[in-house]
JSON list of C-alpha atoms in Angstrom, two decimals:
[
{"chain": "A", "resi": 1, "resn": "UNK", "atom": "CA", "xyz": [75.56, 1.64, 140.93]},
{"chain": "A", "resi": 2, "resn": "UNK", "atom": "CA", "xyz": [74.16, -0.70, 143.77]},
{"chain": "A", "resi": 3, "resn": "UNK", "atom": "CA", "xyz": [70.65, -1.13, 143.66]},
{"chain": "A", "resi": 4, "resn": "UNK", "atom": "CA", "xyz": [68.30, -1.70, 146.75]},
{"chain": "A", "resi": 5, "resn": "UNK", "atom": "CA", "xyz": [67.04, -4.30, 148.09]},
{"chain": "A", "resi": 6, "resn": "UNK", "atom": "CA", "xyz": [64.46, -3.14, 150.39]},
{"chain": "A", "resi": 7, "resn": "UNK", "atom": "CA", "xyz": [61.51, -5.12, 151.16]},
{"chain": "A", "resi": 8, "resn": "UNK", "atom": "CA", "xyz": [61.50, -7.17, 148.26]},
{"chain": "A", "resi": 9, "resn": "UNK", "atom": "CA", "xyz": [63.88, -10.56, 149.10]},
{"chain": "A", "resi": 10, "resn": "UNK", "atom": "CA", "xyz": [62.25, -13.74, 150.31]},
{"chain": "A", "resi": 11, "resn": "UNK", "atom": "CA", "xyz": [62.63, -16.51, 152.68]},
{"chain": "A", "resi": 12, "resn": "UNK", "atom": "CA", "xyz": [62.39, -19.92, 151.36]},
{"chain": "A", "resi": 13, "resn": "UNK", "atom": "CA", "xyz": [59.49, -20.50, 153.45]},
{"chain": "A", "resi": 14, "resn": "UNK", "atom": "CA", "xyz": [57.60, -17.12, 152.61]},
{"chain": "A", "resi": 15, "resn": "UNK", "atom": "CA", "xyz": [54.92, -17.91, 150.26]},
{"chain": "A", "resi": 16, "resn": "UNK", "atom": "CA", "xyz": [53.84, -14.83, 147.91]},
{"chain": "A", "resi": 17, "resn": "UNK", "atom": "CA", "xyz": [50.15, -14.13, 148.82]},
{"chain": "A", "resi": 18, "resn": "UNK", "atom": "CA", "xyz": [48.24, -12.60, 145.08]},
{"chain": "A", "resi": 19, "resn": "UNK", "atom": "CA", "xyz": [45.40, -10.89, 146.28]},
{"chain": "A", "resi": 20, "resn": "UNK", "atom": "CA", "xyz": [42.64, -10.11, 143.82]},
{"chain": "A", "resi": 21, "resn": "UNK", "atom": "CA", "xyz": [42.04, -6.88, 145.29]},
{"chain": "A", "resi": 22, "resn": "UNK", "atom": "CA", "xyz": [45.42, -5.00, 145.37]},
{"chain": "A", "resi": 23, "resn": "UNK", "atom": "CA", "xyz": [46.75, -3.91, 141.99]},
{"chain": "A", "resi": 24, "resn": "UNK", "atom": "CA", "xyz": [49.97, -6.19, 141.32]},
{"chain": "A", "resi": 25, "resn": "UNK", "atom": "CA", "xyz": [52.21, -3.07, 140.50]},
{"chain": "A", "resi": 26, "resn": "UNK", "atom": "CA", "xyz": [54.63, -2.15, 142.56]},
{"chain": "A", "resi": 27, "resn": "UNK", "atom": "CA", "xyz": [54.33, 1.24, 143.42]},
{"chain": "A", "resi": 28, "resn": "UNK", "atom": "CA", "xyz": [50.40, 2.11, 142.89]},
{"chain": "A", "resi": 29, "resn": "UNK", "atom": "CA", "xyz": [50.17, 6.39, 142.91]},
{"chain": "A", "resi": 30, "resn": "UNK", "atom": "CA", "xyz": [46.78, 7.47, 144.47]},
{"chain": "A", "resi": 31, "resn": "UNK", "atom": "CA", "xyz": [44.95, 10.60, 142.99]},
{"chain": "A", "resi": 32, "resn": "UNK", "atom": "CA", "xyz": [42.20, 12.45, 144.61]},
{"chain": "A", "resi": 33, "resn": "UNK", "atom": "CA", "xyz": [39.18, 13.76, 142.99]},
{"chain": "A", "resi": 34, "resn": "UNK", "atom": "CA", "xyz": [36.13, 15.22, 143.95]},
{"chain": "A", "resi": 35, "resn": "UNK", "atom": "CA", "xyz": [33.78, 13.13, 141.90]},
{"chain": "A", "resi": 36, "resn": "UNK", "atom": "CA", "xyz": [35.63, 9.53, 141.39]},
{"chain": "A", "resi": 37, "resn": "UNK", "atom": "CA", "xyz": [32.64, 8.38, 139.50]},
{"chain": "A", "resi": 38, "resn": "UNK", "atom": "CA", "xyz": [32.94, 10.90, 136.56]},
{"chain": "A", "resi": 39, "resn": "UNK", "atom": "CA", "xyz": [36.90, 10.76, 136.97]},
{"chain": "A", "resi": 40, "resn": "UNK", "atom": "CA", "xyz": [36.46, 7.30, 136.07]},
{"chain": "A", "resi": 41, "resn": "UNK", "atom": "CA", "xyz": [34.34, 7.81, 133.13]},
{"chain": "A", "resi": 42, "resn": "UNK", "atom": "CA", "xyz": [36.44, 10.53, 132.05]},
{"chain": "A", "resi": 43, "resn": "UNK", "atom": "CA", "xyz": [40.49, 8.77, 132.62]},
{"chain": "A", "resi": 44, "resn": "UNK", "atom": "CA", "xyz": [38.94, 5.48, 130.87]},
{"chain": "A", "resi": 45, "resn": "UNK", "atom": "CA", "xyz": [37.66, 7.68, 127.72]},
{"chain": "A", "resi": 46, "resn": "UNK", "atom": "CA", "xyz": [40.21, 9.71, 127.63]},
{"chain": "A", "resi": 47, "resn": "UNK", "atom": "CA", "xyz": [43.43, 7.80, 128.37]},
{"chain": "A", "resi": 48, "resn": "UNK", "atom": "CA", "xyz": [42.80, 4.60, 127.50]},
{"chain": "A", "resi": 49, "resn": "UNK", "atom": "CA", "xyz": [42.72, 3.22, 131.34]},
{"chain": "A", "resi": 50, "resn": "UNK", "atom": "CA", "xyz": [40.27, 0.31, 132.30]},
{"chain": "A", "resi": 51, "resn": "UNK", "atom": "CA", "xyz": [38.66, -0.02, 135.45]},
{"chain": "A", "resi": 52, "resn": "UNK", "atom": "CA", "xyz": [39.83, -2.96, 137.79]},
{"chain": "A", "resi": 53, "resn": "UNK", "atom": "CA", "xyz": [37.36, -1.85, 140.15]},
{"chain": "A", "resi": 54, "resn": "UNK", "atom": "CA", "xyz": [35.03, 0.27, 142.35]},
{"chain": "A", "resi": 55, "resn": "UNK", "atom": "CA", "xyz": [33.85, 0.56, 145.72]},
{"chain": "A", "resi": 56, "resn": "UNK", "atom": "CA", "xyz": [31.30, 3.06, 147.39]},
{"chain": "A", "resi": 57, "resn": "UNK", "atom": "CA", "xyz": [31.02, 4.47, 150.49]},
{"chain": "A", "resi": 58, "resn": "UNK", "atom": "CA", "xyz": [27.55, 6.00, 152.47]},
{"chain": "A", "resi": 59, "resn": "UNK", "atom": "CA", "xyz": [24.93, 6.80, 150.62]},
{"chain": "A", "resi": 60, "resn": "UNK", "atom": "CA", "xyz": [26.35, 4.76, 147.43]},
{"chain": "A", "resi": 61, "resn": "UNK", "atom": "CA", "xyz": [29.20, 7.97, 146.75]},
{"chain": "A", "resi": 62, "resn": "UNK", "atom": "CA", "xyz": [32.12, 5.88, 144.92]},
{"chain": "A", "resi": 63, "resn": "UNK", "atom": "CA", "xyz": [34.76, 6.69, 146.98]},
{"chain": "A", "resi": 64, "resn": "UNK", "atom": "CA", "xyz": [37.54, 4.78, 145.38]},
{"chain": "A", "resi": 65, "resn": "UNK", "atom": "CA", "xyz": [38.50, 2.83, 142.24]},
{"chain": "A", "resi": 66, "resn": "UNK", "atom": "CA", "xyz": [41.53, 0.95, 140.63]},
{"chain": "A", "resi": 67, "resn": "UNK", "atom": "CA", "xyz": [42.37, 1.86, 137.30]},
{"chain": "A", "resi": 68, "resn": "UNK", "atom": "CA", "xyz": [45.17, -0.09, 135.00]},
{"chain": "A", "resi": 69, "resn": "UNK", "atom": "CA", "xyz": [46.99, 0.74, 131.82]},
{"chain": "A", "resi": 70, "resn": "UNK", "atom": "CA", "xyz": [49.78, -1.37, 130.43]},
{"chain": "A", "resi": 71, "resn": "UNK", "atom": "CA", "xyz": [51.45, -3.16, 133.10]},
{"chain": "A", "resi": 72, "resn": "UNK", "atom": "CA", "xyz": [50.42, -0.15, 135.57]},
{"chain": "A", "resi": 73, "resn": "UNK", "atom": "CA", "xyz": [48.26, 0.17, 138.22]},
{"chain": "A", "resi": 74, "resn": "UNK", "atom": "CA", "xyz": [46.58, 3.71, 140.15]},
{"chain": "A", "resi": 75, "resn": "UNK", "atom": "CA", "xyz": [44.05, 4.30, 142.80]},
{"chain": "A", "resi": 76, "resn": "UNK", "atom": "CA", "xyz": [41.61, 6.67, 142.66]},
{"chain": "A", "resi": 77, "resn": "UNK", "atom": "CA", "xyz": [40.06, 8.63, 145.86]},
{"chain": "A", "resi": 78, "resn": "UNK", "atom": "CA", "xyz": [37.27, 10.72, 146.98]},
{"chain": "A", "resi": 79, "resn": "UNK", "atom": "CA", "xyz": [38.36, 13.85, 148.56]},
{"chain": "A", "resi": 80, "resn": "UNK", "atom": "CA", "xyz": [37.69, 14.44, 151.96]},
{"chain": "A", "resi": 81, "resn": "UNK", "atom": "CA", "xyz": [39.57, 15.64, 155.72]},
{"chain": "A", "resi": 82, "resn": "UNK", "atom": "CA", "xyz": [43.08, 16.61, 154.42]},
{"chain": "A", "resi": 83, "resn": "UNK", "atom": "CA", "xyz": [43.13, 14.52, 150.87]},
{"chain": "A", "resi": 84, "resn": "UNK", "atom": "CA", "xyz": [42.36, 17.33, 148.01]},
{"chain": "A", "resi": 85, "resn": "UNK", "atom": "CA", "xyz": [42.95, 17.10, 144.32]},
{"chain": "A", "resi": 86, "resn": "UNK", "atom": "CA", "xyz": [45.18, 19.68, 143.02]},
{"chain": "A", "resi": 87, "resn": "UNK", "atom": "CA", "xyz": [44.46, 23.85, 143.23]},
{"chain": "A", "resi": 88, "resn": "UNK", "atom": "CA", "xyz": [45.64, 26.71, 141.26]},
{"chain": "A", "resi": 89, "resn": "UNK", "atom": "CA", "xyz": [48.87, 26.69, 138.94]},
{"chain": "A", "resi": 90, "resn": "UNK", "atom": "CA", "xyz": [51.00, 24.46, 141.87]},
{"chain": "A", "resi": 91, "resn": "UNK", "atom": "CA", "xyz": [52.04, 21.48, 139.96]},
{"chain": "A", "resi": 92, "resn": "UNK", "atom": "CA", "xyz": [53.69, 19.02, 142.94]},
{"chain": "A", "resi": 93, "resn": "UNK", "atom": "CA", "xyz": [53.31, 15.90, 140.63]},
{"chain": "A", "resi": 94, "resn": "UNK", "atom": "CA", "xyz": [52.67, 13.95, 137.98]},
{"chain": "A", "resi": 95, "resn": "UNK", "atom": "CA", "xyz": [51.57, 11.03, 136.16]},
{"chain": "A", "resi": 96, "resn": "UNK", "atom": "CA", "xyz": [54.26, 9.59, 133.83]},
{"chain": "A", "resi": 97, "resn": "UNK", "atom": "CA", "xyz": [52.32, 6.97, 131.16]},
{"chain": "A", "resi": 98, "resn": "UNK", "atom": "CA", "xyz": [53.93, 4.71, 128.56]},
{"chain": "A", "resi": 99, "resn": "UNK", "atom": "CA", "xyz": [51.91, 4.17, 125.27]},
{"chain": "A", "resi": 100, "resn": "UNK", "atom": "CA", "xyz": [52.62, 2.40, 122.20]},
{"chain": "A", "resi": 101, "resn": "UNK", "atom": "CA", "xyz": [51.01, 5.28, 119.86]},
{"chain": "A", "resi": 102, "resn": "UNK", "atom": "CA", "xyz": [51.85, 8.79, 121.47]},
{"chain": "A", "resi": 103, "resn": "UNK", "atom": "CA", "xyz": [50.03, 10.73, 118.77]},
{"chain": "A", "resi": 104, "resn": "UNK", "atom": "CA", "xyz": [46.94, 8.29, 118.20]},
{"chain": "A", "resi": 105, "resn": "UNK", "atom": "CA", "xyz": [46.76, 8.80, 122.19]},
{"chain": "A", "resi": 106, "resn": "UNK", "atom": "CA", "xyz": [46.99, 12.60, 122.34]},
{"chain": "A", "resi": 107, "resn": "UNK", "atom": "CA", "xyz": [44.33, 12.79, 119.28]},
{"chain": "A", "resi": 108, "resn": "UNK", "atom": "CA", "xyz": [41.92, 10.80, 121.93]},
{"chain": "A", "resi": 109, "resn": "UNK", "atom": "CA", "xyz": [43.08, 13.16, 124.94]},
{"chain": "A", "resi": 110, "resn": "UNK", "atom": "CA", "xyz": [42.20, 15.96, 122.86]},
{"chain": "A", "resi": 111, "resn": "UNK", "atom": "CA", "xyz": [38.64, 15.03, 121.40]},
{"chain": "A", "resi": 112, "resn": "UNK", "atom": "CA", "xyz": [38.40, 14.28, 125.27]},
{"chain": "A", "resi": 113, "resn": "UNK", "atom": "CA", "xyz": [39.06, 17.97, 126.33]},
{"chain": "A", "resi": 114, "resn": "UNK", "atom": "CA", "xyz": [42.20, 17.57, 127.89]},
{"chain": "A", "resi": 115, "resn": "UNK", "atom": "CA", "xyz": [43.91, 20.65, 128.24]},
{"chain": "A", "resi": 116, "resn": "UNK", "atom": "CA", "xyz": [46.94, 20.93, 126.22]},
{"chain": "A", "resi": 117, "resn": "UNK", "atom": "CA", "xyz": [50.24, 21.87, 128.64]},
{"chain": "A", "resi": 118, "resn": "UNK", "atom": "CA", "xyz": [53.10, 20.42, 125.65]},
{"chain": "A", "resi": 119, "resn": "UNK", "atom": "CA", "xyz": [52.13, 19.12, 122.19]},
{"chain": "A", "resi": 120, "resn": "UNK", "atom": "CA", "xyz": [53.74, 15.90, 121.20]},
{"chain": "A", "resi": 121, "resn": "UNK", "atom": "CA", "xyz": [57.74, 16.50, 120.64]},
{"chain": "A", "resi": 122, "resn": "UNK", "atom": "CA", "xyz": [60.67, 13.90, 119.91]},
{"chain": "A", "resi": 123, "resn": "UNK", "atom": "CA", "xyz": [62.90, 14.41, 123.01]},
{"chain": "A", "resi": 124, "resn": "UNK", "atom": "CA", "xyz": [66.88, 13.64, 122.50]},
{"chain": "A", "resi": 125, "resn": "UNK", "atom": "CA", "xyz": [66.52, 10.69, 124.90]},
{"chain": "A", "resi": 126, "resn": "UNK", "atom": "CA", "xyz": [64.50, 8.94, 122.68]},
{"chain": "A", "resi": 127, "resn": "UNK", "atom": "CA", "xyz": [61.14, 9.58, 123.53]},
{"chain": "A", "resi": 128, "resn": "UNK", "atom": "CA", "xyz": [58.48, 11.49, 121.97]},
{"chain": "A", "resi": 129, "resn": "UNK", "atom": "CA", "xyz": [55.77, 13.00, 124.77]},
{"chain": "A", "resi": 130, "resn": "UNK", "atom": "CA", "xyz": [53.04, 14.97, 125.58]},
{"chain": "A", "resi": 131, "resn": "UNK", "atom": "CA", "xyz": [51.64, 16.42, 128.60]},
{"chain": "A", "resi": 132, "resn": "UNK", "atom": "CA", "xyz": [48.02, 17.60, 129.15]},
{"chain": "A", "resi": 133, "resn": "UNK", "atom": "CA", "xyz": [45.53, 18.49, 132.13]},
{"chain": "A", "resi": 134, "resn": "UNK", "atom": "CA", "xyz": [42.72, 16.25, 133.22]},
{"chain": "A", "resi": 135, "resn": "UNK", "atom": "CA", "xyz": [39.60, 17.24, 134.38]},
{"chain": "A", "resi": 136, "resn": "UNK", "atom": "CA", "xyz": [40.99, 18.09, 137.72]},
{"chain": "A", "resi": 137, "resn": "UNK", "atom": "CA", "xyz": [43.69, 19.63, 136.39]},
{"chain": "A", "resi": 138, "resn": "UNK", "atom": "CA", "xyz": [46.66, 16.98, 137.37]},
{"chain": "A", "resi": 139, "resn": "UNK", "atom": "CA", "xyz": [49.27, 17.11, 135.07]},
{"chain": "A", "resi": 140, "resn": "UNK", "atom": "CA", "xyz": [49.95, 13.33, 132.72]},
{"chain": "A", "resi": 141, "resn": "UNK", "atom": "CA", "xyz": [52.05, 12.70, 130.20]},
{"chain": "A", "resi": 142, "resn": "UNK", "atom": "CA", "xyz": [52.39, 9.95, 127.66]},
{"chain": "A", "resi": 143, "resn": "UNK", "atom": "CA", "xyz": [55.21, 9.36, 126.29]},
{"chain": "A", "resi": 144, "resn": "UNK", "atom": "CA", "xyz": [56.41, 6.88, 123.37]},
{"chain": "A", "resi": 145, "resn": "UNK", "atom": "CA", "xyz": [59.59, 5.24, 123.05]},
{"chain": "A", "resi": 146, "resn": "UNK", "atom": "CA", "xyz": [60.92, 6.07, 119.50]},
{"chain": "A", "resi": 147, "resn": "UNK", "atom": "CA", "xyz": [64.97, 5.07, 119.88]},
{"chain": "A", "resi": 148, "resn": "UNK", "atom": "CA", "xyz": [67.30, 3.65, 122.19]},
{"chain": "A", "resi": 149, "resn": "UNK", "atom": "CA", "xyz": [69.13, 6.46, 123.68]},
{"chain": "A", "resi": 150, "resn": "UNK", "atom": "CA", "xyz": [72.17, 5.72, 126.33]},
{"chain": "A", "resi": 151, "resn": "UNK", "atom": "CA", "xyz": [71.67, 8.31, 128.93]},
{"chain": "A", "resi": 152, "resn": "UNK", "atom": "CA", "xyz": [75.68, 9.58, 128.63]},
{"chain": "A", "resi": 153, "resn": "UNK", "atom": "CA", "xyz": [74.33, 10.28, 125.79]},
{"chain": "A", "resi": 154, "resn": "UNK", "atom": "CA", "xyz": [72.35, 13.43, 126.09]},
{"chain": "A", "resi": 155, "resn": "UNK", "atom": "CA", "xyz": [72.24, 16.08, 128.93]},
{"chain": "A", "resi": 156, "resn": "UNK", "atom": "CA", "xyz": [70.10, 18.61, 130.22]},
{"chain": "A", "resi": 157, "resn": "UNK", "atom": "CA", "xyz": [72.02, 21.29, 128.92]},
{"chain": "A", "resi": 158, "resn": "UNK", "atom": "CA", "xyz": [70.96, 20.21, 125.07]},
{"chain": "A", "resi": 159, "resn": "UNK", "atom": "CA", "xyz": [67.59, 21.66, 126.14]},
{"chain": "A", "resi": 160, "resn": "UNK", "atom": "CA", "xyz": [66.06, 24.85, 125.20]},
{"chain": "A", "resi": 161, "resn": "UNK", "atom": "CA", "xyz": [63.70, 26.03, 127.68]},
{"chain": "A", "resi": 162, "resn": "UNK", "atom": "CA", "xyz": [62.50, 24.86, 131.36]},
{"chain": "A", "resi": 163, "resn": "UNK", "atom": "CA", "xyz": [59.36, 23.13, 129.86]},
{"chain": "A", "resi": 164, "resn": "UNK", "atom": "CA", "xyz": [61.76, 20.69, 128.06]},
{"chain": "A", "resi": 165, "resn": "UNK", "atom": "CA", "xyz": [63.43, 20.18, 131.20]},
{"chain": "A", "resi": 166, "resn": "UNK", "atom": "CA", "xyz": [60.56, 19.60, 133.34]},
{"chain": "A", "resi": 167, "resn": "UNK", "atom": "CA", "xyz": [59.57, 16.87, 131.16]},
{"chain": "A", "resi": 168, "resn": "UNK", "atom": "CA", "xyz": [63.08, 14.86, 132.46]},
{"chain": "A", "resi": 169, "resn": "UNK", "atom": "CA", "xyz": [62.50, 15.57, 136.14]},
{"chain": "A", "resi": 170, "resn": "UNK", "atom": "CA", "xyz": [63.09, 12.04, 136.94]},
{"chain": "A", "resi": 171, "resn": "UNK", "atom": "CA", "xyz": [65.95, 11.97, 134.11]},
{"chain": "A", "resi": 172, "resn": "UNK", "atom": "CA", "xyz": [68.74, 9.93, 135.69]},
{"chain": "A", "resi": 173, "resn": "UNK", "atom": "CA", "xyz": [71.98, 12.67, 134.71]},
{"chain": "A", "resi": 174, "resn": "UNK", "atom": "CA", "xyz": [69.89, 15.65, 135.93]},
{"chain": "A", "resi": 175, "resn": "UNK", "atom": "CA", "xyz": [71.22, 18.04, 138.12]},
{"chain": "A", "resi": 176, "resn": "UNK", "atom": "CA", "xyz": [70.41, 21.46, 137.54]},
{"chain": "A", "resi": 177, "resn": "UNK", "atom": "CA", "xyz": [68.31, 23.65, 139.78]},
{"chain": "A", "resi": 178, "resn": "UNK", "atom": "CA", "xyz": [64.98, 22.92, 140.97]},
{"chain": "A", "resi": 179, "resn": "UNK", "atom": "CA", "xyz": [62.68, 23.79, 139.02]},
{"chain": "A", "resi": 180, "resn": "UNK", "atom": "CA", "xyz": [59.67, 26.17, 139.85]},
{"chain": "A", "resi": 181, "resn": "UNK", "atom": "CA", "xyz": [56.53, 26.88, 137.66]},
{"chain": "A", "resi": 182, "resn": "UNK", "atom": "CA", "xyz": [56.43, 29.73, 134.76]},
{"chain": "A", "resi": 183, "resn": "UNK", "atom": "CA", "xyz": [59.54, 29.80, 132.51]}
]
């Protein structure tokens, strides 16, 4: 497989410009909340992310933050004109987070009152995951790499319901049918 190389060669004489402000990841996701300050509180407490930082709009509203975890980076905004957090069942998207205890994490989601969407569960690829709500009801899930798993060797056909396969949406060998909410 030939991998891309969009936007990310060099000239020799193109110097790489850090800037303090802009997370250093790659690809930065941006959620939308209606209150960024207590999403903030709440994300830090209950997943483990740190604040990188904060900035407010009129009338001192926070109206965005940077949060990190690992080697990862997200954005956090204020909703407002056609930006809205997430409504009803609809699940469009979600956060995928690596963490080096899966069950020590999901204790700390839980005291946290995350809602609980999986349990933790070994996976045959060699992760064991959870998923939960947060307080704006945007799905995450933290998962734990617990073996080395070549992907020829498992499939999505090993699996036993569509909740096990929704949790390898972005597994390389899938290619069943899109998947829809419910079972």
């Amino acid at each position: 497989m030939q991998e891309a190389n969009m936007g990310t060669s060099e000239l020799p004489h193109q110097k790489k410009i850090m800037n303090r402000s802009a997370p250093a990841a790659t690809i930065v996701p941006v959620l939308i909340y209606e209150d960024v300050d207590k999403a903030i509180e709440w994300l830090c407490r209950a997943f483990g992310l740190s604040e990188r930082l904060r900035a407010s709009g009129a009338g001192g509203r926070i109206t965005h933050a940077q949060l990190s975890i690992g080697n990862g980076d997200l954005m956090i905004g204020a909703s407002g004109a056609e930006f809205r957090p997430p409504h009803g069942e609809e699940v469009s998207q979600y956060v995928l987070v690596h963490v080096e205890d899966v069950d020590q994490h999901f204790e700390q989601a839980k005291r946290s009152g995350a809602r609980i969407v999986d349990p933790p569960k070994d996976m045959p690829f060699g992760e064991r995951l959870y998923t939960v709500e947060d307080l704006a009801g945007r799905r995450w899930t933290f998962s734990e790499s617990i073996a080395d798993i070549a992907p020829e060797q498992w499939a999505p056909s090993e699996f036993s319901s569509d909740s096990e396969i929704r949790a390898l949406d972005c597994a390389p060998r899938f290619t069943g049918k899109v998947l829809k909410g419910g079972n």
